[in-house]
mmCIF file of C-alpha atoms and ligand atoms in Angstrom:
data_model
loop_
_atom_site.group_PDB
_atom_site.id
_atom_site.type_symbol
_atom_site.label_atom_id
_atom_site.label_comp_id
_atom_site.label_asym_id
_atom_site.label_seq_id
_atom_site.Cartn_x
_atom_site.Cartn_y
_atom_site.Cartn_z
ATOM 1 C CA MET A 1 -19.077 45.836 -62.790
ATOM 2 C CA LEU A 2 -19.152 42.062 -63.017
ATOM 3 C CA MET A 3 -18.245 40.397 -59.806
ATOM 4 C CA MET A 4 -18.179 36.912 -58.436
ATOM 5 C CA ILE A 5 -17.610 36.094 -54.785
ATOM 6 C CA ARG A 6 -16.776 32.567 -53.755
ATOM 7 C CA ILE A 7 -17.059 31.476 -50.168
ATOM 8 C CA GLU A 8 -15.774 28.285 -48.622
ATOM 9 C CA ILE A 9 -17.139 27.037 -45.317
ATOM 10 C CA LEU A 10 -15.214 24.450 -43.357
ATOM 11 C CA ASN A 11 -17.636 22.517 -41.373
ATOM 12 C CA ASN A 12 -17.870 21.286 -37.868
ATOM 13 C CA ARG A 13 -16.560 17.747 -37.997
ATOM 14 C CA ASP A 14 -19.421 15.952 -36.378
ATOM 15 C CA ASP A 15 -21.727 17.635 -38.821
ATOM 16 C CA ARG A 16 -19.710 15.823 -41.412
ATOM 17 C CA LYS A 17 -20.850 12.567 -39.982
ATOM 18 C CA LEU A 18 -24.386 13.850 -39.847
ATOM 19 C CA ALA A 19 -24.166 14.666 -43.538
ATOM 20 C CA LEU A 20 -23.110 11.179 -44.396
ATOM 21 C CA THR A 21 -25.358 9.225 -42.155
ATOM 22 C CA ALA A 22 -28.593 11.185 -41.904
ATOM 23 C CA ALA A 23 -31.119 10.071 -44.414
ATOM 24 C CA SER A 24 -33.861 12.559 -43.774
ATOM 25 C CA ARG A 25 -33.966 15.977 -45.343
ATOM 26 C CA THR A 26 -34.816 17.609 -42.033
ATOM 27 C CA ALA A 27 -31.637 16.369 -40.410
ATOM 28 C CA ARG A 28 -29.554 17.462 -43.397
ATOM 29 C CA GLU A 29 -30.924 20.977 -43.200
ATOM 30 C CA LYS A 30 -29.770 21.259 -39.625
ATOM 31 C CA LYS A 31 -26.154 21.156 -40.611
ATOM 32 C CA LEU A 32 -24.281 24.208 -39.529
ATOM 33 C CA ALA A 33 -22.317 24.862 -42.708
ATOM 34 C CA ALA A 34 -25.338 24.200 -44.869
ATOM 35 C CA ASN A 35 -27.256 26.793 -42.863
ATOM 36 C CA ILE A 36 -24.535 29.383 -43.338
ATOM 37 C CA SER A 37 -24.005 28.656 -47.000
ATOM 38 C CA ARG A 38 -27.698 28.747 -47.831
ATOM 39 C CA ALA A 39 -28.341 31.960 -45.888
ATOM 40 C CA ILE A 40 -25.410 33.692 -47.621
ATOM 41 C CA VAL A 41 -27.040 33.041 -50.953
ATOM 42 C CA LEU A 42 -30.469 34.132 -49.699
ATOM 43 C CA ALA A 43 -29.109 37.391 -48.238
ATOM 44 C CA ALA A 44 -27.203 38.182 -51.449
ATOM 45 C CA HIS A 45 -30.333 37.452 -53.427
ATOM 46 C CA LYS A 46 -32.087 40.248 -51.529
ATOM 47 C CA GLU A 47 -29.637 42.627 -53.161
ATOM 48 C CA GLY A 48 -30.261 41.257 -56.650
ATOM 49 C CA LYS A 49 -27.235 38.960 -56.771
ATOM 50 C CA PRO A 50 -27.819 35.393 -57.897
ATOM 51 C CA GLY A 51 -25.949 32.622 -56.114
ATOM 52 C CA ILE A 52 -25.633 28.933 -55.422
ATOM 53 C CA SER A 53 -24.691 26.914 -52.368
ATOM 54 C CA PHE A 54 -23.422 23.335 -52.458
ATOM 55 C CA GLY A 55 -21.520 20.850 -50.304
ATOM 56 C CA ARG A 56 -18.465 18.692 -50.810
ATOM 57 C CA TYR A 57 -17.164 16.030 -48.514
ATOM 58 C CA GLY A 58 -14.347 13.571 -48.334
ATOM 59 C CA ASP A 59 -14.868 9.883 -48.781
ATOM 60 C CA SER A 60 -12.012 8.458 -46.829
ATOM 61 C CA PRO A 61 -11.715 4.887 -45.635
ATOM 62 C CA GLU A 62 -12.107 5.998 -42.041
ATOM 63 C CA ARG A 63 -14.757 8.655 -41.951
ATOM 64 C CA ASN A 64 -14.955 9.421 -38.305
ATOM 65 C CA GLY A 65 -14.328 13.136 -37.794
ATOM 66 C CA ILE A 66 -13.572 14.006 -41.401
ATOM 67 C CA PRO A 67 -14.272 17.680 -42.105
ATOM 68 C CA ALA A 68 -16.735 18.699 -44.777
ATOM 69 C CA LYS A 69 -16.830 21.764 -46.949
ATOM 70 C CA TYR A 70 -19.659 23.841 -48.236
ATOM 71 C CA PHE A 71 -19.306 26.455 -50.924
ATOM 72 C CA ALA A 72 -21.372 29.494 -51.818
ATOM 73 C CA ILE A 73 -20.891 31.346 -55.080
ATOM 74 C CA VAL A 74 -22.522 34.730 -55.500
ATOM 75 C CA ALA A 75 -22.309 36.802 -58.680
ATOM 76 C CA THR A 76 -23.638 40.059 -60.020
ATOM 77 C CA ASP A 77 -25.411 38.350 -62.917
ATOM 78 C CA GLU A 78 -26.498 34.907 -64.095
ATOM 79 C CA ILE A 79 -23.802 34.520 -66.755
ATOM 80 C CA THR A 80 -21.001 35.201 -64.302
ATOM 81 C CA LEU A 81 -22.611 32.751 -61.907
ATOM 82 C CA GLU A 82 -22.754 30.086 -64.631
ATOM 83 C CA GLU A 83 -19.042 30.538 -65.107
ATOM 84 C CA GLY A 84 -18.482 29.851 -61.412
ATOM 85 C CA LYS A 85 -20.822 26.872 -61.416
ATOM 86 C CA ALA A 86 -19.014 25.260 -64.345
ATOM 87 C CA LYS A 87 -16.144 24.260 -62.077
ATOM 88 C CA TYR A 88 -16.511 21.184 -59.888
ATOM 89 C CA GLU A 89 -15.446 23.308 -56.932
ATOM 90 C CA PRO A 90 -13.730 26.695 -56.658
ATOM 91 C CA LYS A 91 -9.938 26.694 -56.899
ATOM 92 C CA GLU A 92 -9.751 29.978 -55.019
ATOM 93 C CA VAL A 93 -12.146 31.830 -52.741
ATOM 94 C CA ASP A 94 -12.652 35.371 -51.443
ATOM 95 C CA VAL A 95 -13.668 34.238 -47.977
ATOM 96 C CA SER A 96 -13.033 31.001 -46.074
ATOM 97 C CA ILE A 97 -15.136 30.378 -42.986
ATOM 98 C CA CYS A 98 -13.815 27.989 -40.374
ATOM 99 C CA VAL A 99 -16.213 27.124 -37.560
ATOM 100 C CA ASP A 100 -13.711 24.985 -35.683
ATOM 101 C CA ASP A 101 -10.323 26.493 -34.832
ATOM 102 C CA THR A 102 -8.617 23.103 -34.556
ATOM 103 C CA LEU A 103 -8.887 22.956 -38.357
ATOM 104 C CA PHE A 104 -6.174 25.621 -38.402
ATOM 105 C CA LYS A 105 -3.684 22.753 -38.296
ATOM 106 C CA GLY A 106 -4.906 21.686 -41.713
ATOM 107 C CA VAL A 107 -7.740 19.845 -43.345
ATOM 108 C CA GLU A 108 -7.475 16.205 -44.283
ATOM 109 C CA SER A 109 -10.835 15.815 -45.874
ATOM 110 C CA TRP A 110 -9.683 13.767 -48.820
ATOM 111 C CA ALA A 111 -7.236 11.211 -47.489
ATOM 112 C CA TRP A 112 -5.251 10.847 -50.699
ATOM 113 C CA TYR A 113 -4.630 14.608 -50.854
ATOM 114 C CA GLY A 114 -2.783 14.528 -47.578
ATOM 115 C CA LEU A 115 -3.119 17.678 -45.529
ATOM 116 C CA GLN A 116 -4.489 20.922 -46.974
ATOM 117 C CA PRO A 117 -3.711 24.226 -45.262
ATOM 118 C CA ILE A 118 -6.782 25.995 -43.882
ATOM 119 C CA ASN A 119 -5.927 29.086 -45.947
ATOM 120 C CA LYS A 120 -5.072 27.189 -49.153
ATOM 121 C CA LEU A 121 -7.973 28.386 -51.310
ATOM 122 C CA LEU A 122 -7.867 32.018 -50.180
ATOM 123 C CA LYS A 123 -7.170 34.609 -52.873
ATOM 124 C CA PRO A 124 -4.365 37.108 -52.174
ATOM 125 C CA GLY A 125 -5.903 39.519 -49.658
ATOM 126 C CA GLY A 126 -8.882 37.226 -49.018
ATOM 127 C CA THR A 127 -10.374 36.789 -45.557
ATOM 128 C CA LEU A 128 -10.347 33.758 -43.302
ATOM 129 C CA ILE A 129 -13.120 33.972 -40.672
ATOM 130 C CA VAL A 130 -12.797 31.732 -37.637
ATOM 131 C CA THR A 131 -14.914 31.194 -34.534
ATOM 132 C CA SER A 132 -12.503 30.822 -31.635
ATOM 133 C CA LEU A 133 -11.832 31.850 -28.063
ATOM 134 C CA LYS A 134 -8.192 32.401 -29.000
ATOM 135 C CA GLU A 135 -6.550 35.612 -30.129
ATOM 136 C CA ALA A 136 -5.328 36.095 -33.710
ATOM 137 C CA GLU A 137 -1.677 35.897 -32.588
ATOM 138 C CA ASP A 138 -2.320 32.461 -31.062
ATOM 139 C CA LEU A 139 -4.069 31.187 -34.174
ATOM 140 C CA ILE A 140 -1.701 32.468 -36.868
ATOM 141 C CA PRO A 141 1.200 30.112 -35.926
ATOM 142 C CA LEU A 142 -1.135 27.110 -36.262
ATOM 143 C CA ALA A 143 -2.063 27.835 -39.892
ATOM 144 C CA HIS A 144 0.428 27.054 -42.656
ATOM 145 C CA ARG A 145 2.354 29.906 -44.240
ATOM 146 C CA LYS A 146 0.945 31.380 -47.407
ATOM 147 C CA GLU A 147 2.808 32.987 -50.288
ATOM 148 C CA THR A 148 0.465 35.959 -50.308
ATOM 149 C CA PRO A 149 -0.913 38.031 -47.436
ATOM 150 C CA TYR A 150 -4.423 37.354 -46.209
ATOM 151 C CA LYS A 151 -6.760 38.704 -43.558
ATOM 152 C CA LEU A 152 -7.734 36.797 -40.429
ATOM 153 C CA ALA A 153 -11.052 37.747 -38.849
ATOM 154 C CA VAL A 154 -11.691 36.260 -35.411
ATOM 155 C CA LEU A 155 -15.250 35.931 -34.201
ATOM 156 C CA LYS A 156 -14.959 35.293 -30.485
ATOM 157 C CA GLY A 157 -16.950 32.264 -29.408
ATOM 158 C CA THR A 158 -16.826 28.624 -28.419
ATOM 159 C CA PRO A 159 -16.376 26.473 -31.513
ATOM 160 C CA SER A 160 -19.686 24.869 -32.304
ATOM 161 C CA PHE A 161 -19.324 21.170 -31.726
ATOM 162 C CA SER A 162 -22.393 19.261 -30.884
ATOM 163 C CA GLY A 163 -22.530 15.612 -31.753
ATOM 164 C CA LEU A 164 -23.485 13.091 -34.363
ATOM 165 C CA TRP A 165 -27.218 13.540 -34.073
ATOM 166 C CA VAL A 166 -27.386 16.908 -32.371
ATOM 167 C CA TYR A 167 -27.588 20.373 -33.879
ATOM 168 C CA LYS A 168 -26.491 22.768 -31.200
ATOM 169 C CA ASP A 169 -28.409 25.962 -31.768
ATOM 170 C CA ASP A 170 -25.642 28.217 -30.462
ATOM 171 C CA HIS A 171 -26.096 31.045 -33.018
ATOM 172 C CA THR A 172 -22.790 30.269 -34.759
ATOM 173 C CA ASP A 173 -24.550 30.316 -38.112
ATOM 174 C CA VAL A 174 -26.164 33.739 -37.692
ATOM 175 C CA ARG A 175 -23.056 35.211 -36.070
ATOM 176 C CA ILE A 176 -21.017 34.153 -39.092
ATOM 177 C CA LEU A 177 -23.575 35.852 -41.333
ATOM 178 C CA GLY A 178 -23.269 39.112 -39.395
ATOM 179 C CA ALA A 179 -19.475 38.857 -39.614
ATOM 180 C CA MET A 180 -19.696 38.291 -43.364
ATOM 181 C CA ALA A 181 -21.608 41.558 -43.793
ATOM 182 C CA ARG A 182 -18.722 43.329 -42.069
ATOM 183 C CA VAL A 183 -15.735 41.689 -43.809
ATOM 184 C CA GLN A 184 -17.301 41.517 -47.285
ATOM 185 C CA PRO A 185 -19.600 44.555 -47.518
ATOM 186 C CA ASP A 186 -19.882 44.291 -51.302
ATOM 187 C CA LEU A 187 -21.592 40.914 -50.829
ATOM 188 C CA PHE A 188 -24.538 42.101 -48.753
ATOM 189 C CA SER A 189 -25.455 44.538 -46.002
ATOM 190 C CA LEU A 190 -26.227 43.746 -42.389
ATOM 191 C CA GLY A 191 -29.821 44.744 -43.138
ATOM 192 C CA SER A 192 -30.160 42.011 -45.777
ATOM 193 C CA VAL A 193 -28.621 39.483 -43.408
ATOM 194 C CA GLN A 194 -31.035 40.359 -40.610
ATOM 195 C CA GLU A 195 -33.989 40.275 -42.973
ATOM 196 C CA THR A 196 -32.950 36.795 -44.110
ATOM 197 C CA ILE A 197 -32.530 35.622 -40.526
ATOM 198 C CA ARG A 198 -35.995 36.866 -39.590
ATOM 199 C CA GLU A 199 -37.536 35.100 -42.574
ATOM 200 C CA GLU A 200 -35.622 31.848 -42.165
ATOM 201 C CA TRP A 201 -35.384 31.493 -38.400
ATOM 202 C CA HIS A 202 -38.265 33.705 -37.179
ATOM 203 C CA ASN A 203 -36.093 34.700 -34.255
ATOM 204 C CA GLU A 204 -35.263 38.280 -33.271
ATOM 205 C CA LEU A 205 -32.559 37.121 -30.849
ATOM 206 C CA LYS A 206 -30.679 35.602 -33.789
ATOM 207 C CA ALA A 207 -30.945 38.849 -35.748
ATOM 208 C CA THR A 208 -29.418 40.584 -32.706
ATOM 209 C CA SER A 209 -26.630 37.983 -32.562
ATOM 210 C CA ALA A 210 -25.784 38.805 -36.187
ATOM 211 C CA LEU A 211 -25.625 42.514 -35.290
ATOM 212 C CA ARG A 212 -23.319 41.818 -32.321
ATOM 213 C CA ALA A 213 -20.999 39.739 -34.506
ATOM 214 C CA PHE A 214 -20.976 42.532 -37.105
ATOM 215 C CA GLU A 215 -19.946 45.005 -34.395
ATOM 216 C CA ARG A 216 -17.415 42.829 -32.591
ATOM 217 C CA ILE A 217 -15.480 40.907 -35.222
ATOM 218 C CA THR A 218 -11.818 41.908 -35.396
ATOM 219 C CA THR A 219 -9.568 41.573 -38.429
ATOM 220 C CA VAL A 220 -5.780 41.533 -38.786
ATOM 221 C CA THR A 221 -3.626 41.173 -41.888
ATOM 222 C CA VAL A 222 -1.337 38.155 -41.898
ATOM 223 C CA PRO A 223 1.800 39.072 -43.831
ATOM 224 C CA VAL A 224 3.803 36.632 -45.942
ATOM 225 C CA GLY A 225 6.154 34.572 -43.788
ATOM 226 C CA GLN A 226 3.925 34.230 -40.752
ATOM 227 C CA GLY A 227 2.523 30.848 -39.815
ATOM 228 C CA ASN A 228 3.563 27.222 -39.615
ATOM 229 C CA PRO A 229 6.604 26.752 -41.918
ATOM 230 C CA GLU A 230 6.081 22.992 -42.349
ATOM 231 C CA VAL A 231 5.259 21.629 -45.794
ATOM 232 C CA PRO A 232 1.953 19.784 -45.372
ATOM 233 C CA TYR A 233 2.282 16.046 -45.933
ATOM 234 C CA SER A 234 0.968 14.603 -49.163
ATOM 235 C CA PHE A 235 0.992 11.238 -50.884
ATOM 236 C CA GLU A 236 2.119 10.226 -54.326
ATOM 237 C CA MET A 237 -0.703 8.405 -56.049
ATOM 238 C CA PRO A 238 0.291 5.574 -58.399
ATOM 239 C CA LYS A 239 -0.359 6.057 -62.103
ATOM 240 C CA TRP A 240 -2.736 3.524 -63.572
ATOM 241 C CA THR A 241 0.173 1.876 -65.346
ATOM 242 C CA GLU A 242 1.864 1.354 -61.988
ATOM 243 C CA MET A 243 -1.060 -0.273 -60.213
ATOM 244 C CA ARG A 244 -0.905 -3.886 -59.182
ATOM 245 C CA GLU A 245 -2.640 -6.495 -61.237
ATOM 246 C CA GLY A 246 -6.018 -7.637 -60.037
ATOM 247 C CA ILE A 247 -8.013 -5.859 -57.348
ATOM 248 C CA ALA A 248 -6.080 -6.963 -54.289
ATOM 249 C CA ILE A 249 -5.839 -4.251 -51.645
ATOM 250 C CA PRO A 250 -3.072 -4.923 -49.157
ATOM 251 C CA GLY A 251 -4.195 -5.090 -45.550
ATOM 252 C CA ILE A 252 -2.584 -3.098 -42.767
ATOM 253 C CA ALA A 253 0.748 -4.633 -41.865
ATOM 254 C CA VAL A 254 1.195 -6.502 -38.606
ATOM 255 C CA GLY A 255 2.704 -4.348 -35.858
ATOM 256 C CA GLY A 256 5.700 -4.992 -33.688
ATOM 257 C CA GLU A 257 7.241 -4.699 -30.264
ATOM 258 C CA MET A 258 8.021 -1.374 -28.594
ATOM 259 C CA LYS A 259 11.383 -0.365 -27.241
ATOM 260 C CA ASP A 260 11.807 1.410 -23.919
ATOM 261 C CA PRO A 261 13.620 4.705 -24.688
ATOM 262 C CA ILE A 262 15.622 4.467 -21.427
ATOM 263 C CA THR A 263 16.540 0.808 -21.021
ATOM 264 C CA GLY A 264 16.331 -0.280 -24.655
ATOM 265 C CA GLU A 265 14.281 -3.239 -23.429
ATOM 266 C CA GLU A 266 11.770 -4.588 -25.940
ATOM 267 C CA GLY A 267 8.277 -5.690 -25.089
ATOM 268 C CA GLY A 268 4.742 -4.457 -25.321
ATOM 269 C CA TRP A 269 2.995 -4.127 -28.674
ATOM 270 C CA ARG A 270 2.427 -1.430 -31.287
ATOM 271 C CA PRO A 271 -0.219 -2.457 -33.830
ATOM 272 C CA GLY A 272 0.324 -1.778 -37.541
ATOM 273 C CA ARG A 273 -1.502 1.304 -38.822
ATOM 274 C CA ASN A 274 -2.786 2.845 -42.017
ATOM 275 C CA ALA A 275 0.224 4.319 -43.845
ATOM 276 C CA VAL A 276 -1.662 6.972 -45.805
ATOM 277 C CA PHE A 277 -4.455 8.175 -43.569
ATOM 278 C CA LYS A 278 -3.158 9.972 -40.532
ATOM 279 C CA LYS A 279 -5.656 11.437 -38.126
ATOM 280 C CA TRP A 280 -3.506 14.332 -37.060
ATOM 281 C CA ALA A 281 -5.956 16.808 -38.540
ATOM 282 C CA THR A 282 -9.100 14.871 -37.751
ATOM 283 C CA ARG A 283 -9.509 15.382 -34.058
ATOM 284 C CA THR A 284 -10.532 18.448 -32.110
ATOM 285 C CA MET A 285 -9.303 17.072 -28.805
ATOM 286 C CA ARG A 286 -6.684 14.523 -27.829
ATOM 287 C CA PRO A 287 -6.367 12.276 -24.773
ATOM 288 C CA VAL A 288 -3.494 12.969 -22.396
ATOM 289 C CA VAL A 289 -2.562 10.244 -19.940
ATOM 290 C CA ASN A 290 -1.287 10.383 -16.399
ATOM 291 C CA PHE A 291 0.971 7.307 -16.440
ATOM 292 C CA ASP A 292 1.660 7.690 -12.701
ATOM 293 C CA THR A 293 -1.961 7.014 -11.754
ATOM 294 C CA CYS A 294 -2.820 4.413 -14.409
ATOM 295 C CA ILE A 295 -3.848 1.101 -12.824
ATOM 296 C CA LYS A 296 -3.335 -0.872 -16.082
ATOM 297 C CA CYS A 297 -6.966 -1.940 -16.157
ATOM 298 C CA THR A 298 -6.891 -2.187 -20.012
ATOM 299 C CA LEU A 299 -10.281 -0.486 -20.460
ATOM 300 C CA CYS A 300 -8.989 2.331 -22.688
ATOM 301 C CA TRP A 301 -7.167 -0.210 -24.862
ATOM 302 C CA LEU A 302 -10.244 -2.432 -25.131
ATOM 303 C CA GLN A 303 -12.776 0.324 -25.804
ATOM 304 C CA CYS A 304 -10.867 2.604 -28.150
ATOM 305 C CA PRO A 305 -12.637 2.240 -31.498
ATOM 306 C CA ASP A 306 -9.498 3.004 -33.511
ATOM 307 C CA THR A 307 -6.906 0.703 -31.874
ATOM 308 C CA VAL A 308 -4.953 3.736 -30.783
ATOM 309 C CA PHE A 309 -3.236 2.512 -27.650
ATOM 310 C CA ASP A 310 0.264 1.087 -27.894
ATOM 311 C CA VAL A 311 0.982 -1.319 -25.054
ATOM 312 C CA THR A 312 4.270 -0.283 -23.484
ATOM 313 C CA PRO A 313 6.858 -2.803 -22.199
ATOM 314 C CA GLU A 314 5.744 -2.185 -18.600
ATOM 315 C CA GLY A 315 2.040 -2.623 -19.462
ATOM 316 C CA LEU A 316 0.943 1.010 -19.681
ATOM 317 C CA TYR A 317 -1.217 2.354 -22.524
ATOM 318 C CA ASP A 318 0.183 5.101 -24.748
ATOM 319 C CA PRO A 319 -2.287 6.803 -27.133
ATOM 320 C CA ASN A 320 -0.606 6.815 -30.532
ATOM 321 C CA LEU A 321 -1.638 10.128 -32.038
ATOM 322 C CA GLU A 322 -1.155 8.925 -35.598
ATOM 323 C CA ALA A 323 -4.332 6.953 -35.124
ATOM 324 C CA CYS A 324 -6.487 8.863 -32.619
ATOM 325 C CA CYS A 325 -9.621 10.541 -33.961
ATOM 326 C CA GLY A 326 -10.293 12.258 -30.605
ATOM 327 C CA CYS A 327 -13.644 10.606 -29.873
ATOM 328 C CA GLY A 328 -13.236 10.784 -26.086
ATOM 329 C CA VAL A 329 -14.326 7.206 -25.349
ATOM 330 C CA CYS A 330 -11.089 6.436 -23.471
ATOM 331 C CA GLU A 331 -11.668 9.371 -21.132
ATOM 332 C CA ALA A 332 -15.229 8.221 -20.534
ATOM 333 C CA VAL A 333 -14.277 4.622 -19.652
ATOM 334 C CA CYS A 334 -11.113 5.207 -17.615
ATOM 335 C CA PRO A 335 -12.026 4.417 -13.976
ATOM 336 C CA VAL A 336 -9.274 6.583 -12.444
ATOM 337 C CA PRO A 337 -10.186 10.266 -12.037
ATOM 338 C CA ALA A 338 -8.172 12.543 -14.367
ATOM 339 C CA CYS A 339 -6.009 9.636 -15.551
ATOM 340 C CA ILE A 340 -7.129 10.292 -19.131
ATOM 341 C CA THR A 341 -8.191 13.840 -19.987
ATOM 342 C CA MET A 342 -9.354 15.117 -23.351
ATOM 343 C CA VAL A 343 -7.561 18.385 -24.146
ATOM 344 C CA ASN A 344 -8.149 20.951 -26.871
ATOM 345 C CA GLU A 345 -6.016 20.032 -29.894
ATOM 346 C CA THR A 346 -4.902 23.628 -30.461
ATOM 347 C CA GLN A 347 -2.643 23.287 -27.395
ATOM 348 C CA PHE A 348 -0.267 20.910 -29.208
ATOM 349 C CA LYS A 349 2.285 21.414 -31.935
ATOM 350 C CA ASP A 350 3.359 17.796 -32.457
ATOM 351 C CA ASN A 351 2.163 14.216 -32.185
ATOM 352 C CA SER A 352 5.027 12.701 -30.254
ATOM 353 C CA SER A 353 4.604 9.874 -27.768
ATOM 354 C CA GLN A 354 3.460 10.919 -24.303
ATOM 355 C CA TRP A 355 4.832 7.747 -22.793
ATOM 356 C CA GLU A 356 8.316 8.385 -24.218
ATOM 357 C CA ALA A 357 8.264 11.905 -22.779
ATOM 358 C CA TRP A 358 7.186 10.496 -19.392
ATOM 359 C CA ARG A 359 9.888 7.774 -19.467
ATOM 360 C CA LYS A 360 12.593 10.319 -20.224
ATOM 361 C CA ASP A 361 11.577 12.899 -17.621
ATOM 362 C CA ALA A 362 8.521 12.079 -15.498
ATOM 363 C CA PRO A 363 8.492 15.339 -13.448
ATOM 364 C CA ALA A 364 8.730 17.459 -16.619
ATOM 365 C CA TYR A 365 5.924 15.411 -18.168
ATOM 366 C CA GLN A 366 3.764 15.898 -15.068
ATOM 367 C CA ALA A 367 4.329 19.654 -15.301
ATOM 368 C CA HIS A 368 3.163 19.620 -18.954
ATOM 369 C CA LEU A 369 0.189 17.463 -18.031
ATOM 370 C CA ALA A 370 -0.885 19.878 -15.303
ATOM 371 C CA GLU A 371 -0.688 22.730 -17.813
ATOM 372 C CA TRP A 372 -2.581 20.838 -20.536
ATOM 373 C CA ILE A 373 -5.520 19.843 -18.383
ATOM 374 C CA LYS A 374 -5.908 23.201 -16.633
ATOM 375 C CA ASP A 375 -8.256 24.508 -19.292
ATOM 376 C CA ARG A 376 -10.931 22.189 -20.597
ATOM 377 C CA PRO A 377 -13.039 24.210 -22.987
ATOM 378 C CA GLU A 378 -16.526 23.011 -23.780
ATOM 379 C CA ARG A 379 -16.086 20.800 -26.801
ATOM 380 C CA SER A 380 -16.258 17.052 -26.879
ATOM 381 C CA HIS A 381 -18.770 15.048 -28.819
ATOM 382 C CA GLY A 382 -22.034 16.031 -27.322
ATOM 383 C CA PHE A 383 -21.788 13.994 -24.171
ATOM 384 C CA ARG A 384 -20.088 16.563 -21.991
ATOM 385 C CA PHE A 385 -22.871 19.084 -22.424
ATOM 386 C CA ARG A 386 -26.289 18.035 -23.602
ATOM 387 C CA GLY A 387 -28.609 20.867 -24.346
ATOM 388 C CA GLN A 388 -28.886 24.172 -26.060
ATOM 389 C CA TYR A 389 -27.250 27.560 -26.023
ATOM 390 C CA GLN A 390 -29.530 29.139 -23.458
ATOM 391 C CA GLN A 391 -28.670 26.452 -20.888
ATOM 392 C CA GLN A 392 -25.017 26.240 -21.808
ATOM 393 C CA LEU A 393 -24.128 29.903 -21.402
ATOM 394 C CA PRO A 394 -24.782 30.206 -17.629
ATOM 395 C CA ASP A 395 -22.811 26.985 -17.079
ATOM 396 C CA GLU A 396 -19.948 28.299 -19.145
ATOM 397 C CA PHE A 397 -19.828 31.671 -17.406
ATOM 398 C CA ALA A 398 -19.847 29.904 -14.027
ATOM 399 C CA ARG A 399 -16.980 27.644 -15.161
ATOM 400 C CA GLN A 400 -14.925 30.589 -16.369
ATOM 401 C CA GLY A 401 -15.569 32.460 -13.123
HETATM 402 S S1 SF4 B 501 -9.981 9.647 -28.073
HETATM 403 FE FE1 SF4 B 501 -9.358 7.801 -26.972
HETATM 404 S S2 SF4 B 501 -10.880 6.234 -27.508
HETATM 405 FE FE2 SF4 B 501 -11.063 7.907 -29.023
HETATM 406 S S3 SF4 B 501 -9.743 7.305 -30.741
HETATM 407 FE FE3 SF4 B 501 -8.489 8.572 -29.381
HETATM 408 S S4 SF4 B 501 -7.504 7.145 -28.007
HETATM 409 FE FE4 SF4 B 501 -9.179 6.038 -28.975
HETATM 410 S S1 SF4 B 502 -8.405 3.055 -18.655
HETATM 411 FE FE1 SF4 B 502 -7.172 4.469 -17.440
HETATM 412 S S2 SF4 B 502 -6.447 3.228 -15.716
HETATM 413 FE FE2 SF4 B 502 -7.194 1.816 -17.263
HETATM 414 S S3 SF4 B 502 -5.352 1.272 -18.443
HETATM 415 FE FE3 SF4 B 502 -6.335 2.989 -19.490
HETATM 416 S S4 SF4 B 502 -5.304 4.805 -18.668
HETATM 417 FE FE4 SF4 B 502 -4.869 3.119 -17.281
#
């Protein structure tokens, strides 16, 4: 029987930056998705199946935090593989692997595409594997609805998120490989996966991690009609006949004043922003602000690399979530304890103004704030936890009690 299996791997976002900026081959090989993609092909090869692994990435005007994709194509013979390779990238896949559950809100890796659902490329009945601490029922509403059923396989674990120049060796790659052997047994066996891990990583602990993932991964079927009902935003690109003469690219428009939602009073300042590149899907965390304790020191506004803060009429600073990439700098520079807190993006369903919510009902906002900041999972951009898996785990267990 001829068979071709296509796998899509949605990468950790900071790895994306690593891919773009690292010049050396060694650093490139440390990328998480590249590791997974390459090892899939190697393990399949052990069972006589030829394959290829390759990467794709977006080239947006504002690259910070843009997700990257890797693909692996495995076939039963060379001719079938050639057929798969002939396409620039697969239009549908048997398995999608998502190593960051905040990508469930959608992937904006190519700015002019708008937002792509995390399950977009999955074949009917295909499997979406995700590493997450959440349950399937908490994740399903975040992903866009699909017209065909698909399977969701949750591999319990902290999303791997390390930092621009750091590869966190947290076993995510080998755990995904073990999970793959379970959800796609016609691709390769657990034995082939473990053999590959021993040859590539020379680490028996990693081979055991793959076994544990194989044993523990859970799968549910997501029927049609479940998930986020919103139509993902997209942009109409001009035809070449409609383009402006010359090569002038219009700058971002000047901003304007802000209106107080209670008094109607104008004042403050909202800068103009990019109309076609929203960062709603870019960040893994977002800042939440305690407007009652803010001392209006301006540091968040000054230090934010993306000009995110709107200045409110009374001189507070409201993070505009159209523009925030979730870097965490504002939290790091704010001098007031817990005045800005970075919170896991999966906790939010919209991007509305925090300041407007606070102006309309401060006690209700404070109650939300207390709920949001209660759980601060290990994430961030490498500066909250520096180090490797073996040191992180005891810390994490202690934090979780
Ligand atoms: S996390 Fe803070 S500093 Fe970073 S882009 Fe968002 S608002 Fe700006
Ligand atoms: S850094 Fe903190 S205290 Fe200073 S203006 Fe921003 S939110 Fe307020």
